[in-house]
Structure formats: C-alpha cells, structure tokens
Short mmCIF file of C-alpha atoms in Angstrom, two decimals:
data_model
loop_
_atom_site.label_atom_id
_atom_site.label_comp_id
_atom_site.label_asym_id
_atom_site.label_seq_id
_atom_site.Cartn_x
_atom_site.Cartn_y
_atom_site.Cartn_z
CA UNK D 101 -14.62 24.22 33.74
CA UNK D 102 -12.30 21.32 34.77
CA UNK D 103 -14.19 19.03 32.74
CA UNK D 104 -13.78 21.01 29.81
CA UNK D 105 -10.32 21.25 30.31
CA UNK D 106 -10.06 17.77 30.27
CA UNK D 107 -11.82 17.00 27.32
CA UNK D 108 -9.40 19.79 25.29
CA UNK D 109 -6.34 17.85 27.06
CA UNK D 110 -7.68 14.67 25.74
CA UNK D 111 -8.52 15.97 22.24
CA UNK D 112 -5.24 17.45 21.85
CA UNK D 113 -3.31 14.19 23.30
CA UNK D 114 -4.97 12.23 20.89
CA UNK D 115 -4.46 14.71 17.82
CA UNK D 116 -0.48 14.88 18.80
CA UNK D 117 -0.21 10.95 19.20
CA UNK D 118 -2.09 9.89 15.71
CA UNK D 119 1.03 10.24 13.92
CA UNK D 120 3.14 8.40 16.38
CA UNK D 121 0.09 5.39 16.12
CA UNK D 122 0.57 5.73 12.12
CA UNK D 123 4.12 5.22 12.23
CA UNK D 124 4.04 1.76 14.38
CA UNK D 125 1.66 -0.01 11.69
CA UNK D 126 2.88 -3.09 10.49
CA UNK D 127 2.42 -2.23 7.03
CA UNK D 128 4.52 0.74 7.26
CA UNK D 129 8.07 0.05 5.03
CA UNK D 130 9.12 -1.34 1.91
CA UNK D 131 7.79 -4.60 0.61
CA UNK D 132 9.60 -6.49 -2.30
CA UNK D 133 6.21 -7.92 -3.85
CA UNK D 134 5.42 -10.59 -6.60
CA UNK D 135 2.07 -10.98 -8.37
CA UNK D 136 1.41 -14.37 -9.86
CA UNK D 137 -0.46 -14.37 -12.98
CA UNK D 138 -1.38 -16.50 -15.86
CA UNK D 139 0.93 -14.16 -17.87
CA UNK D 140 3.63 -14.57 -16.00
CA UNK D 141 5.13 -13.20 -12.31
CA UNK D 142 5.23 -9.47 -12.21
CA UNK D 143 7.45 -8.23 -9.33
CA UNK D 144 7.42 -4.61 -7.58
CA UNK D 145 8.20 -2.60 -4.31
CA UNK D 146 5.44 -1.12 -2.80
CA UNK D 147 6.57 1.35 0.17
CA UNK D 148 3.92 2.15 2.70
CA UNK D 149 4.64 5.58 4.55
CA UNK D 150 2.82 7.36 7.40
CA UNK D 151 2.26 11.36 6.93
CA UNK D 152 0.44 13.64 9.29
CA UNK D 153 -2.88 12.98 6.84
CA UNK D 154 -2.78 9.44 6.96
CA UNK D 155 -0.63 7.09 4.67
CA UNK D 156 0.77 6.54 1.12
CA UNK D 157 1.95 4.06 -1.09
CA UNK D 158 4.65 4.30 -3.56
CA UNK D 159 4.56 1.44 -6.40
CA UNK D 160 7.77 0.64 -8.51
CA UNK D 161 7.32 -1.82 -11.08
CA UNK D 162 10.37 -4.07 -11.57
CA UNK D 163 10.70 -4.71 -15.47
CA UNK D 164 10.37 -8.04 -16.39
CA UNK D 165 13.48 -10.10 -17.19
CA UNK D 166 14.04 -9.79 -21.22
CA UNK D 167 11.48 -6.95 -21.62
CA UNK D 168 12.71 -4.02 -23.87
CA UNK D 169 13.99 -1.36 -22.04
CA UNK D 170 11.29 1.93 -21.74
CA UNK D 171 9.42 3.77 -19.10
CA UNK D 172 7.38 2.32 -16.69
CA UNK D 173 3.61 2.08 -16.89
CA UNK D 174 1.90 5.41 -15.68
CA UNK D 175 -0.28 4.71 -12.46
CA UNK D 176 -2.32 6.32 -9.65
CA UNK D 177 -3.08 4.94 -6.23
CA UNK D 178 -6.56 5.85 -4.58
CA UNK D 179 -8.74 4.93 -1.68
CA UNK D 180 -5.53 3.72 0.57
CA UNK D 181 -6.83 2.58 3.72
CA UNK D 182 -4.59 1.31 6.39
CA UNK D 183 -5.88 -0.45 9.68
CA UNK D 184 -3.03 -1.86 11.70
CA UNK D 185 -1.44 -4.68 9.55
CA UNK D 186 -4.40 -4.63 7.00
CA UNK D 187 -4.39 -2.39 3.89
CA UNK D 188 -6.71 -1.62 0.77
CA UNK D 189 -6.11 0.61 -2.29
CA UNK D 190 -6.80 1.24 -5.72
CA UNK D 191 -4.39 1.32 -8.61
CA UNK D 192 -5.20 2.78 -12.01
CA UNK D 193 -2.82 1.40 -14.60
CA UNK D 194 -1.94 2.82 -18.20
CA UNK D 195 -1.16 -0.18 -20.09
CA UNK D 196 -0.31 -0.68 -23.95
CA UNK D 197 -3.63 -2.55 -24.01
CA UNK D 198 -5.58 0.19 -22.22
CA UNK D 199 -6.59 1.34 -18.82
CA UNK D 200 -6.50 -1.45 -15.80
CA UNK D 201 -7.75 -1.07 -12.64
CA UNK D 202 -6.61 -3.26 -9.39
CA UNK D 203 -8.09 -3.37 -6.20
CA UNK D 204 -5.76 -4.56 -3.82
CA UNK D 205 -6.64 -6.22 -0.21
CA UNK D 206 -4.07 -7.23 1.80
CA UNK D 207 -2.38 -7.60 5.47
CA UNK D 208 0.96 -7.89 6.96
CA UNK D 209 2.50 -10.63 9.33
CA UNK D 210 6.05 -9.93 10.61
CA UNK D 211 8.25 -9.53 7.34
CA UNK D 212 5.47 -11.25 5.54
CA UNK D 213 3.14 -9.60 3.13
CA UNK D 214 0.31 -11.46 1.72
CA UNK D 215 -2.55 -9.74 -0.79
CA UNK D 216 -4.77 -10.19 -3.58
CA UNK D 217 -5.15 -7.66 -6.56
CA UNK D 218 -8.68 -7.75 -8.00
CA UNK D 219 -8.91 -7.07 -11.75
CA UNK D 220 -11.19 -7.72 -14.60
CA UNK D 221 -8.96 -10.77 -15.36
CA UNK D 222 -9.87 -11.97 -11.63
CA UNK D 223 -8.41 -12.42 -8.25
CA UNK D 224 -4.13 -12.29 -8.47
CA UNK D 225 -2.31 -13.60 -5.82
CA UNK D 226 0.45 -11.10 -4.21
CA UNK D 227 2.96 -12.05 -1.72
CA UNK D 228 5.61 -10.24 -0.28
CA UNK D 229 8.69 -9.73 1.90
CA UNK D 230 9.86 -6.62 3.91
CA UNK D 231 12.63 -5.15 1.87
CA UNK D 232 16.19 -4.75 4.06
CA UNK D 233 16.65 -1.35 5.29
CA UNK D 234 19.36 0.94 3.54
#
C-alpha cells in the first residue's frame, strides 16, 4: 500500500508542477519578429503563453509602411508544439491572393528568436527579439 501512495503522490506532483514548468519555457513571452522575403520584410508580434492545457501563440501582423489601412489578414494557428526553447506550429492565412499555409520551426536563446517559415514559395527566414515588458 505504501508503494501505491508513493506513486499517487508522484503523479500528483507531476500534474501540479506541469504549469510551473511551462511558464519557465524560454519561448514564453512576446517577440517582435521580421520575416525577410523577396516581396519585402514583414513584421509581426508573436506572443507565446503557457496555459493549463499547454501553450498558445497569438500573432499580430504589423501593417507595412505605406500600406492602405484595412483589417488584418485572418489567420489560424494549429499544431503548436513547445519543447524548452524550441517551437513549431502551422499558420493558415487568408490573403487577397487566396489561402496560404506557413509551417514555422524555430528556437529562442536568451532574447533572440530564430525561425524559418516554410511555404509554397520556399523557406522564409524569421528573426526576432524579446519585446520589452510593459
């Protein structure tokens, strides 16, 4: 019976420590990013957060300079995986030219983010810096 109690205690400790471990993931936070393409540079803020269920990422595109005002492109994120300082996810965008899927893989080290977004147009390098806390 003592062995069973030890197993129950260990399982409970693991369950209750999971959110705390998630908060310590280096990727959690807000990142000012730039994707460098043949069509120009595209800026966005990517905000990774830890939740009780895992992780989320919210992406806010920065309108290019001189672009006409209008609503941002609609997008959804799926298949987000965070493993320490590494991450990957898919982003489905609705663009004026039609739907586009980007598959991101990357990592963070300190206050620097390095990633690649793969699309039908090929690999797009993405770099970023940790945004200052508000």
